[in-house]
XYZ file of C-alpha atoms in Angstrom:
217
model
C 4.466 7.647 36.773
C 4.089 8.533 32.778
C 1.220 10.602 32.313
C -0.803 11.586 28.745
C 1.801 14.279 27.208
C 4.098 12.210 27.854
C 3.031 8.759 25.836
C 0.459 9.563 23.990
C 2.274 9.351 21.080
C 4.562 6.528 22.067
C 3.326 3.418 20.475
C 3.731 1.626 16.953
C 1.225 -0.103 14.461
C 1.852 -3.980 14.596
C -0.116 -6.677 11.908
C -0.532 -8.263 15.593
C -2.960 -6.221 17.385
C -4.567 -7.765 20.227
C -8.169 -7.363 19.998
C -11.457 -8.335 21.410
C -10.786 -12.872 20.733
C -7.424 -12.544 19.669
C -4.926 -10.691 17.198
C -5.359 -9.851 13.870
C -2.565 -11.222 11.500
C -2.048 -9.784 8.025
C -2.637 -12.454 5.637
C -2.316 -10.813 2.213
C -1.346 -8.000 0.702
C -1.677 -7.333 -3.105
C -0.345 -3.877 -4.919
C -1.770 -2.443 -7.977
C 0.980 -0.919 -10.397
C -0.230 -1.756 -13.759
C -3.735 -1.999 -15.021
C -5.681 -5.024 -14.167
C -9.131 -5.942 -14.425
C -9.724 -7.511 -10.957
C -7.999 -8.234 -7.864
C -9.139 -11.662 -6.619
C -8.092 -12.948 -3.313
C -8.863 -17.132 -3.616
C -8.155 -19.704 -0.525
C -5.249 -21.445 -0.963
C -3.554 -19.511 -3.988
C -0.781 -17.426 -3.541
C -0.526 -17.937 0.363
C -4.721 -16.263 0.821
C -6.094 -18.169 3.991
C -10.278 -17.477 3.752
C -11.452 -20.569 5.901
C -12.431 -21.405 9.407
C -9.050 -20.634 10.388
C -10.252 -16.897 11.388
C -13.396 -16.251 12.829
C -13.748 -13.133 11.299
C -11.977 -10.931 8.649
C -11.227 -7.670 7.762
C -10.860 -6.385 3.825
C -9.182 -3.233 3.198
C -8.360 -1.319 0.006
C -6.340 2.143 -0.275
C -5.510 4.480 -2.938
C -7.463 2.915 -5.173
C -7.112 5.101 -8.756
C -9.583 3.809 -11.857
C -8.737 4.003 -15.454
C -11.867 6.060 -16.179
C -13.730 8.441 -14.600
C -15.948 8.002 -11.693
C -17.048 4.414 -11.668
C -18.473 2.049 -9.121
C -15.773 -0.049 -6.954
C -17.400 -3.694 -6.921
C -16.972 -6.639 -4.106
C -17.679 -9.616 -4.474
C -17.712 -12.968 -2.654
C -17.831 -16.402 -4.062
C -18.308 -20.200 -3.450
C -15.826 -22.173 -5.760
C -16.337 -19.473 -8.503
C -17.985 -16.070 -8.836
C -21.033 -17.285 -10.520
C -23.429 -17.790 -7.353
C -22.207 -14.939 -5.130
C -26.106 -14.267 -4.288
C -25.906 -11.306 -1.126
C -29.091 -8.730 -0.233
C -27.780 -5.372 0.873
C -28.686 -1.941 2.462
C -26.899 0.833 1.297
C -26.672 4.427 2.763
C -24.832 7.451 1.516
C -23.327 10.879 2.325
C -22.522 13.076 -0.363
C -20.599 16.221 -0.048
C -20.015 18.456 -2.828
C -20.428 21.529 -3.702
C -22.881 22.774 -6.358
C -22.702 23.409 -10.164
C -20.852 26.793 -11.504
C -23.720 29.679 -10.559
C -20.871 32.299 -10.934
C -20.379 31.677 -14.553
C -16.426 31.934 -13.913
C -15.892 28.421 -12.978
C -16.104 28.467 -9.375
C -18.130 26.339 -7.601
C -21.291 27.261 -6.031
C -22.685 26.543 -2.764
C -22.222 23.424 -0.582
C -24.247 20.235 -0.983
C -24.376 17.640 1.749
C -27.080 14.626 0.662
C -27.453 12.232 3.831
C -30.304 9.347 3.408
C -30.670 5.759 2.154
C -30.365 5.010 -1.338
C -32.564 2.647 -2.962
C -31.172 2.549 -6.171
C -28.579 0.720 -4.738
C -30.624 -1.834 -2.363
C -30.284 -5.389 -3.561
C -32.087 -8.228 -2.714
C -30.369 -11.512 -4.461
C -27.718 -9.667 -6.295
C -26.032 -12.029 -7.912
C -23.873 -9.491 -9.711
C -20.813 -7.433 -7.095
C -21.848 -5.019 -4.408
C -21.167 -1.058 -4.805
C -18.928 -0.675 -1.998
C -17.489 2.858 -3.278
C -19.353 5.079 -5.652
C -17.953 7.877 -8.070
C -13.779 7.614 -7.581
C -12.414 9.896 -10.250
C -9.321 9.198 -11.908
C -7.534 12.771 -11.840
C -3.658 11.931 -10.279
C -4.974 13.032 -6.907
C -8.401 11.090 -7.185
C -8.606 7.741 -4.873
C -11.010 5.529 -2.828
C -10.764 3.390 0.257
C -12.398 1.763 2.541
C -12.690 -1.750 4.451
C -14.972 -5.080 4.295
C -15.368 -7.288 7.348
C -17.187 -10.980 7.222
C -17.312 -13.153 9.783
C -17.559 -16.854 9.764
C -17.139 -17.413 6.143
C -16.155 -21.498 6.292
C -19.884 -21.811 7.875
C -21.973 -24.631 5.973
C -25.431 -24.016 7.999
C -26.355 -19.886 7.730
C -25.875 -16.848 5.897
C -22.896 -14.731 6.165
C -22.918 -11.082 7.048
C -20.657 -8.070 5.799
C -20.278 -4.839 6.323
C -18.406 -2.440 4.566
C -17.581 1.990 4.686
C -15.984 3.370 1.695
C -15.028 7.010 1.087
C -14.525 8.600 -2.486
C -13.102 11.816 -4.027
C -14.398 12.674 -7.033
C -13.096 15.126 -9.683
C -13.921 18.635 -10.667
C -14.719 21.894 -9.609
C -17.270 20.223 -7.969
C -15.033 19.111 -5.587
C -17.539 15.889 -4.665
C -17.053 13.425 -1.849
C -18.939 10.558 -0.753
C -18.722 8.456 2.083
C -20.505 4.918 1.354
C -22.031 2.017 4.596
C -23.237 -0.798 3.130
C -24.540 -4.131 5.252
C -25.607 -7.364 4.064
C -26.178 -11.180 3.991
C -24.382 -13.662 1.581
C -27.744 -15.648 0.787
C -25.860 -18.790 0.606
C -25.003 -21.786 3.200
C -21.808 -23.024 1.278
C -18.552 -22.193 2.213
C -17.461 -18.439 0.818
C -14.021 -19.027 -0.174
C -12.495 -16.182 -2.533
C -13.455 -12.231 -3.118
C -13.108 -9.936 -6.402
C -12.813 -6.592 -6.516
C -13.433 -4.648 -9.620
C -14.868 -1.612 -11.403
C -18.367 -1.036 -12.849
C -16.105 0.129 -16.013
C -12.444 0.452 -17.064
C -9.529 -1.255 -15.254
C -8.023 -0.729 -11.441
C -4.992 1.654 -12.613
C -3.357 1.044 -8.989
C -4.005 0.765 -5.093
C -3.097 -1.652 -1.983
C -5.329 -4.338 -1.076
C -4.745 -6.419 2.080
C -6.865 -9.502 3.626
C -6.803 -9.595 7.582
C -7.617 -12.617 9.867
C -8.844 -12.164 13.783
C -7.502 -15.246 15.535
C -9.903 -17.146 17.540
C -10.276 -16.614 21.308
């Protein structure tokens, strides 16, 4: 009989994994090369399923480099457009950095670890997108990523919920990192059919964004 040393690394990723109700399928990928404003993911263009087909889905974005330094990453949901995307939202963060130059020789001071809720970014109505990751800098080895899942997003009678983790590395001798948990309800009973991402300022210079569907049990 096999035991641990000898499969424990003897298995493969599959856009099938078998979970708890069914398997998730990948629906959509999209890859950031050249600048854009916004990556929108809308039912029914370009092959994006976002209906009652899946009773729950899973939003992922990697490497994602901005055009300027250290803005917000934005998500947003919408009903037909992106003009009503009304959600309320708790937001915590962790920051981990290390503290300003006390040498005087440009090396970083001590380390900084901030853990708590942050109000600032609590929204209650927000019609505008949701800070899903905070402070990416745009040095070549700067990124964010993260995931979004929503469940039940073709529902006509309640609220939807999300929840979404980011993690960010910022730029300088600072060396700053955040990690970013955000939950919330879409405060609207229509159908949510399409998502945006986008930056606070400048343009998405380049990263992988994929939609997942879990297939009903």
């Amino acid at each position: 009989m096999a035991n641990y040393k000898d499969i424990k690394y003897n298995f493969a990723a599959s856009s099938n994994a078998t979970g708890v109700g069914g398997a998730w399928t990948l629906i959509k990928t999209q890859t950031v090369s050249t600048a854009v404003a916004a990556v929108d993911f809308i039912h029914g263009t370009s092959s994006v399923v976002f209906d009652s087909t899946y009773e729950m889905y899973l939003i992922t974005y990697m490497m994602v480099h901005p055009s300027v330094q250290k803005p917000e990453l934005q998500w947003a949901p919408g009903d037909g457009d992106f003009t009503d995307d009304k959600h309320s939202a708790v937001y915590i963060l962790r920051s981990n950095n290390t503290e300003a130059d006390v040498t005087g020789g440009g090396e970083p001071g001590n380390i900084a670890i901030v853990v708590g809720y942050d109000d600032s970014q609590h929204s209650n109505s927000k019609t505008a997108g949701q800070l899903i990751c905070n402070n990416i800098g745009n040095g070549n080895d700067q990124s964010g990523s993260g995931h979004i899942y929503i469940s039940d997003v073709a529902e006509t009678d309640t609220w939807k919920c999300f929840l979404a983790d980011g993690i960010s590395d910022g730029m300088g001798y600072n060396d700053e990192m955040e990690s970013n948990h955000c939950g919330g309800m879409i405060r609207q009973t229509g159908a949510i059919d399409r998502f945006r991402f986008n930056f606070s300022s400048g343009n998405i210079d380049a990263g992988t964004f994929s939609l997942y569907g879990l297939a009903k049990s």
